[in-house]
Coordinates of C-alpha atoms and ligand atoms in Angstrom, one line a residue:
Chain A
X1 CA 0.0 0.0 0.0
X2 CA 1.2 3.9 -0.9
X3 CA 0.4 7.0 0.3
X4 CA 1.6 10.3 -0.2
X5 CA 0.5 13.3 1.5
X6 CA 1.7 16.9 1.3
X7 CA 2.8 19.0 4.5
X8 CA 2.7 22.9 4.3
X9 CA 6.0 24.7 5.7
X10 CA 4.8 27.1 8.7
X11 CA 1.3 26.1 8.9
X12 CA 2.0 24.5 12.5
X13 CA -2.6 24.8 12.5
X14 CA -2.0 21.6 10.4
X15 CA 0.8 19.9 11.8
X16 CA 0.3 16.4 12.7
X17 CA -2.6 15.5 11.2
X18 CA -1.3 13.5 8.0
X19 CA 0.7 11.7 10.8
X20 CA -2.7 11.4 12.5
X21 CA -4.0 10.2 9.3
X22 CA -1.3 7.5 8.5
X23 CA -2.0 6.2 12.1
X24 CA -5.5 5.7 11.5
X25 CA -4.3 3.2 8.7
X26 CA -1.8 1.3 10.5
X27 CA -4.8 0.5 12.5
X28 CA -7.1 -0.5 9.9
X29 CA -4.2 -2.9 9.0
X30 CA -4.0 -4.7 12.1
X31 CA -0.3 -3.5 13.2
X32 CA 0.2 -4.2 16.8
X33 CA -0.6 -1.1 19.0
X34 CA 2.8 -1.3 20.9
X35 CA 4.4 -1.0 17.4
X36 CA 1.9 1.5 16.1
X37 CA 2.9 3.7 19.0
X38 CA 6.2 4.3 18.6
X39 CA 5.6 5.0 15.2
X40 CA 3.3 7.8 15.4
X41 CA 6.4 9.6 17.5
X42 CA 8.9 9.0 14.9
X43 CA 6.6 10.1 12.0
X44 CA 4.5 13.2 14.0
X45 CA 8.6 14.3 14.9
X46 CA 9.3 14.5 11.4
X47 CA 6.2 15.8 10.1
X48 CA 6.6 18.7 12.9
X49 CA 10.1 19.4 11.2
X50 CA 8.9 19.6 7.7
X51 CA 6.5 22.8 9.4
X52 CA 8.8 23.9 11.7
X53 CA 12.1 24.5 9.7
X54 CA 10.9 23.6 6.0
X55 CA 9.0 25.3 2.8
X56 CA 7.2 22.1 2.1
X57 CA 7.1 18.8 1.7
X58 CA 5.6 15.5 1.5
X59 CA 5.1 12.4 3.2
X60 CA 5.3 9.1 1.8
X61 CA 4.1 5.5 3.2
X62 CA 4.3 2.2 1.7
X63 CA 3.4 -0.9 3.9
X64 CA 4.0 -4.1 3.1
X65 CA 4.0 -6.9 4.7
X66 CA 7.2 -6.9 6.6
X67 CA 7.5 -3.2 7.1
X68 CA 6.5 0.4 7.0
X69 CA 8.4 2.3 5.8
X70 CA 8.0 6.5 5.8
X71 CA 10.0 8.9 3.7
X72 CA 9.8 12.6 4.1
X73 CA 11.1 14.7 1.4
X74 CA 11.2 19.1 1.7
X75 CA 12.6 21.9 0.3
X76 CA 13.8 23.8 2.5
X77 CA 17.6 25.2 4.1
X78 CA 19.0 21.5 4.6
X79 CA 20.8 20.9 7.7
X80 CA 24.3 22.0 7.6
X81 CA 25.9 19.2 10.5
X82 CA 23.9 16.4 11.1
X83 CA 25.6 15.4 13.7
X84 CA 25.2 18.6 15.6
X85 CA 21.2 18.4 14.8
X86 CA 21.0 14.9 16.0
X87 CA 22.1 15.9 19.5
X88 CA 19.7 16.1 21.9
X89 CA 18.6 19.7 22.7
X90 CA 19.9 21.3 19.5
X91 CA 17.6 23.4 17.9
X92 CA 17.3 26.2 16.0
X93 CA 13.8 26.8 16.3
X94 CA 12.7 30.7 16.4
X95 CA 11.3 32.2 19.6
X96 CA 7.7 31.9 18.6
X97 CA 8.0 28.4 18.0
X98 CA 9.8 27.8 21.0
X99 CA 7.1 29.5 23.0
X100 CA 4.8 27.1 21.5
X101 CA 6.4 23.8 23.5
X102 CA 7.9 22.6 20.1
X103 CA 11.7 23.3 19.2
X104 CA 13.1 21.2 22.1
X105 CA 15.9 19.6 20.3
X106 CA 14.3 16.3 20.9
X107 CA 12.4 15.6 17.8
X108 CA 15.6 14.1 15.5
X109 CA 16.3 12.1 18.9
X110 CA 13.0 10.8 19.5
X111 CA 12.3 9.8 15.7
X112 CA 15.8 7.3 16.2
X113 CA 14.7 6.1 19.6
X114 CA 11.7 4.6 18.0
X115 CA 12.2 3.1 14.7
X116 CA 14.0 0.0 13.3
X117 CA 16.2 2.0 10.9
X118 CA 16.7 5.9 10.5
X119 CA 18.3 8.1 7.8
X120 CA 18.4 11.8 7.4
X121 CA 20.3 13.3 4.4
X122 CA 20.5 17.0 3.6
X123 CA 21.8 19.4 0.7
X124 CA 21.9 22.8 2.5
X125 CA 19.7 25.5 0.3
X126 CA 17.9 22.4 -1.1
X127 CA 16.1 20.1 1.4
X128 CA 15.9 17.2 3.9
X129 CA 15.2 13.5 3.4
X130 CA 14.0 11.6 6.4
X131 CA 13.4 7.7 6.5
X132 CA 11.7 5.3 9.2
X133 CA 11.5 1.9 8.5
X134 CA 9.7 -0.3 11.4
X135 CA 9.6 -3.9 10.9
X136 CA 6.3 -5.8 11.7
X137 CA 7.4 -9.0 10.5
Chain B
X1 CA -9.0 5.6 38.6
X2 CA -11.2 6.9 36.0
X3 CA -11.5 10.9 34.6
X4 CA -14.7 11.4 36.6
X5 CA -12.7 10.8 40.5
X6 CA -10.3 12.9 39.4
X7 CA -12.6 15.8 38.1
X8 CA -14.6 15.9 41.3
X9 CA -11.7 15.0 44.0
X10 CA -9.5 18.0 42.6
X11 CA -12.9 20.4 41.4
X12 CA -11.8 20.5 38.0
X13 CA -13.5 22.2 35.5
X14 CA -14.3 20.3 32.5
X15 CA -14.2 22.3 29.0
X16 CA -15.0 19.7 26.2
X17 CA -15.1 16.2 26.4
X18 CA -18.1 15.2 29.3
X19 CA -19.0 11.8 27.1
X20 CA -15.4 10.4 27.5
X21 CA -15.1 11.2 31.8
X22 CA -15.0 7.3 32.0
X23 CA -12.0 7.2 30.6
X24 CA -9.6 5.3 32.6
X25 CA -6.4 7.4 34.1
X26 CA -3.0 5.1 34.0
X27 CA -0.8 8.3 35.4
X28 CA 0.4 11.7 34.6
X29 CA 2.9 13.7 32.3
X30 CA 3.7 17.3 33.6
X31 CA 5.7 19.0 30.7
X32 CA 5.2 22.4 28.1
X33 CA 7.5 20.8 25.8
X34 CA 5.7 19.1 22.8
X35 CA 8.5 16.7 22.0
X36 CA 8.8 15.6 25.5
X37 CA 5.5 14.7 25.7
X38 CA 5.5 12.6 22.7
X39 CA 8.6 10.9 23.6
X40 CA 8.0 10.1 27.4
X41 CA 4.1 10.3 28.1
X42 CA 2.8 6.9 28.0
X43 CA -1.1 6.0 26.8
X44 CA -4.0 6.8 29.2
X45 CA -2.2 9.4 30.9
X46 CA -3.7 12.5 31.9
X47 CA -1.1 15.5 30.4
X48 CA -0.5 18.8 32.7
X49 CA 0.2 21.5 30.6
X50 CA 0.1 25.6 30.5
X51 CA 0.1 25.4 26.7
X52 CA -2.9 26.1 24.6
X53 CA -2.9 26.0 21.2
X54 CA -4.6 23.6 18.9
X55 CA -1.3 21.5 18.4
X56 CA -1.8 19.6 21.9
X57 CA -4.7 18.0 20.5
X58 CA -2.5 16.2 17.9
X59 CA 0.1 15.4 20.4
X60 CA -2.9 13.8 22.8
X61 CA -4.5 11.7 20.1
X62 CA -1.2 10.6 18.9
X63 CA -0.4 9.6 22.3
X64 CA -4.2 8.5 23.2
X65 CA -3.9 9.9 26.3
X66 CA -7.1 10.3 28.6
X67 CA -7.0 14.0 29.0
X68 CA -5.5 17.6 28.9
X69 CA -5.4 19.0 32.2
X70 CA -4.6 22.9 32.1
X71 CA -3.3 24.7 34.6
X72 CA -3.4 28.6 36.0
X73 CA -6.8 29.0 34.8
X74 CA -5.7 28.9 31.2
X75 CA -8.4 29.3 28.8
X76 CA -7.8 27.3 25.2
X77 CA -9.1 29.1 22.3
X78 CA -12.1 27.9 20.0
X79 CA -10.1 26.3 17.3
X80 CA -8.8 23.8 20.3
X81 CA -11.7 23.0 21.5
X82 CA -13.1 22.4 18.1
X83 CA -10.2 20.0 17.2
X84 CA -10.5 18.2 20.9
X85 CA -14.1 17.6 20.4
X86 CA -13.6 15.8 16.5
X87 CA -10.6 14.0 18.5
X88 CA -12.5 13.1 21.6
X89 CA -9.8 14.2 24.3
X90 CA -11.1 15.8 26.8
X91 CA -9.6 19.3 28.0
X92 CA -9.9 19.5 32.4
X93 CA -8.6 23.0 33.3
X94 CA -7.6 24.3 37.5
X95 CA -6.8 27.6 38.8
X96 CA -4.0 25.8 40.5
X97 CA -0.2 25.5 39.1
X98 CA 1.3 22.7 37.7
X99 CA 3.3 22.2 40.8
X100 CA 0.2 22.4 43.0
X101 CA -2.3 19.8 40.8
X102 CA 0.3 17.5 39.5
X103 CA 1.3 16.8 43.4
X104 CA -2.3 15.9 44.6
X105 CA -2.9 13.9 40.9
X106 CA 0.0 11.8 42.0
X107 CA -1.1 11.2 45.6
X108 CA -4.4 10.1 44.4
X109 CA -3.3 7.8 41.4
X110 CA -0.6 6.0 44.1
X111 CA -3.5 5.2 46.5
X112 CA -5.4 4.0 43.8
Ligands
ADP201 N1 13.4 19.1 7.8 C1 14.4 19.9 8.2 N2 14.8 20.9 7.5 C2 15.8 21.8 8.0 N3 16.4 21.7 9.2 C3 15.9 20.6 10.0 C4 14.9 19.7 9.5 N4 14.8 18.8 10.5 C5 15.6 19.2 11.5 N5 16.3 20.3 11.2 C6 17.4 20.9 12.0 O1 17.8 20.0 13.0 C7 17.5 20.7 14.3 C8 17.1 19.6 15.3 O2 15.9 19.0 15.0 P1 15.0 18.3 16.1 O3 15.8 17.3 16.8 O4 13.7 17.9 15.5 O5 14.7 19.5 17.1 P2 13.7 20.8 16.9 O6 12.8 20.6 15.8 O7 13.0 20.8 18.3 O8 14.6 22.0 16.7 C9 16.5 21.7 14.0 O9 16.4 22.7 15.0 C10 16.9 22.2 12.7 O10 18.0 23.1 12.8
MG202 MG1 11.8 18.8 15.6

């Protein structure tokens, strides 16, 4: 199964719900809660990031039997160390979306802590690729 | 330990959400930061917050946690009460602090 969905840079009154969407179907599909769970973090983290530090982007799913695997793709500024960004409690969210409870430094973290496999590649002044894969045997 | 004990041990007031007030209560998560929420809250807790925007709603229902509980009197604005009701989390809000409400919610879910 494929989906794609398209996530809006800055519009933070829409953030979460194609995450919120995609969860619905891993339901429908009978993967276990516990694994459903963790990843609803991983993929809600990364939608969050397209809003919070992208143009745009999209979201796309494919589930097969074995696995589910998410990719996000943006345009945006790219993350110059990716090293650095992984750490947890780097961020360079602005003020306002600080005040907000999001820009924490924990959302590149959290999305590793709770998928299978993780990959984050970046062209600076181009955009961000994400993947999750989670293995449901 | 169900919504409803807590609502009417602790007074709170309920803002959206009276059809879901059996909801079961497994614990607590006291944080403002979204991210540490949806890393370290665990399902069926009840989520002590001073933040207010629409965006907790998401975080909640991703979490499928029993309920918002606001603190300082916070009031939410329409648009996240709008998206709590399609969602079915309940919002809870206190006059009390964070500090103040989280302690007695803890008390009371230990002797449960
Ligand atoms: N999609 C993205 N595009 C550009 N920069 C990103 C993206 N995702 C993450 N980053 C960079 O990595 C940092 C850390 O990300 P994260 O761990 O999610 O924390 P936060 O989003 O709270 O800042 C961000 O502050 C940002 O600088
Ligand atoms: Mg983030």
């Amino acid at each position: 199964m494929e989906l794609e969905y398209s996530i809006e840079g800055g519009d933070f009154s829409k953030a979460g719900l194609a995450s919120s969407e995609v969860k619905k179907i891993l339901k429908q599909v009978n993967i276990k809660p516990e694994i459903i769970k963790r990843i609803a973090v991983a993929m809600y983290e990364a939608e969050v990031n397209v809003v919070a530090h992208a143009y745009q982007g999209k979201m796309l799913v494919n589930i097969d039997p074995s696995k589910v695997y998410i990719r996000f793709e943006d345009e945006g500024p790219g993350i110059e160390n990716i090293d650095q960004a992984m750490q947890e409690g780097f961020s360079t969210a602005s003020e306002a979306v600080r005040q907000m409870g999001f820009g924490a430094g924990m959302g590149l973290p959290n999305m590793k802590k709770n998928v299978d496999e993780f990959f984050v590649g970046s062209v600076v002044g181009k955009g961000t690729t994400v993947e999750l894969t989670t293995y449901i045997k | 330990m169900k919504l409803k004990d807590i609502i009417e041990t602790l007074s709170l007031r309920v803002i959206c959400g009276e059809e879901h007030l059996e909801n079961e209560l497994t614990g607590g998560y006291c944080s403002d930061l979204l991210s540490d929420v949806m890393g370290n809250s665990q399902e069926g807790h009840v989520w002590v917050t001073i933040q207010v925007h629409k965006n907790i709603v998401a975080v909640a229902a991703l979490k499928e946690l029993s309920a918002i509980l606001l603190v300082k009197g916070l009031m939410p604005p329409n648009e996240t009460i709008k998206a709590a009701i399609e969602q079915g989390i309940p919002i809870l809000q206190t006059n009390e602090t964070a500090f103040e409400v989280a302690g007695k919610l803890y008390n009371l879910i230990q002797q449960s």
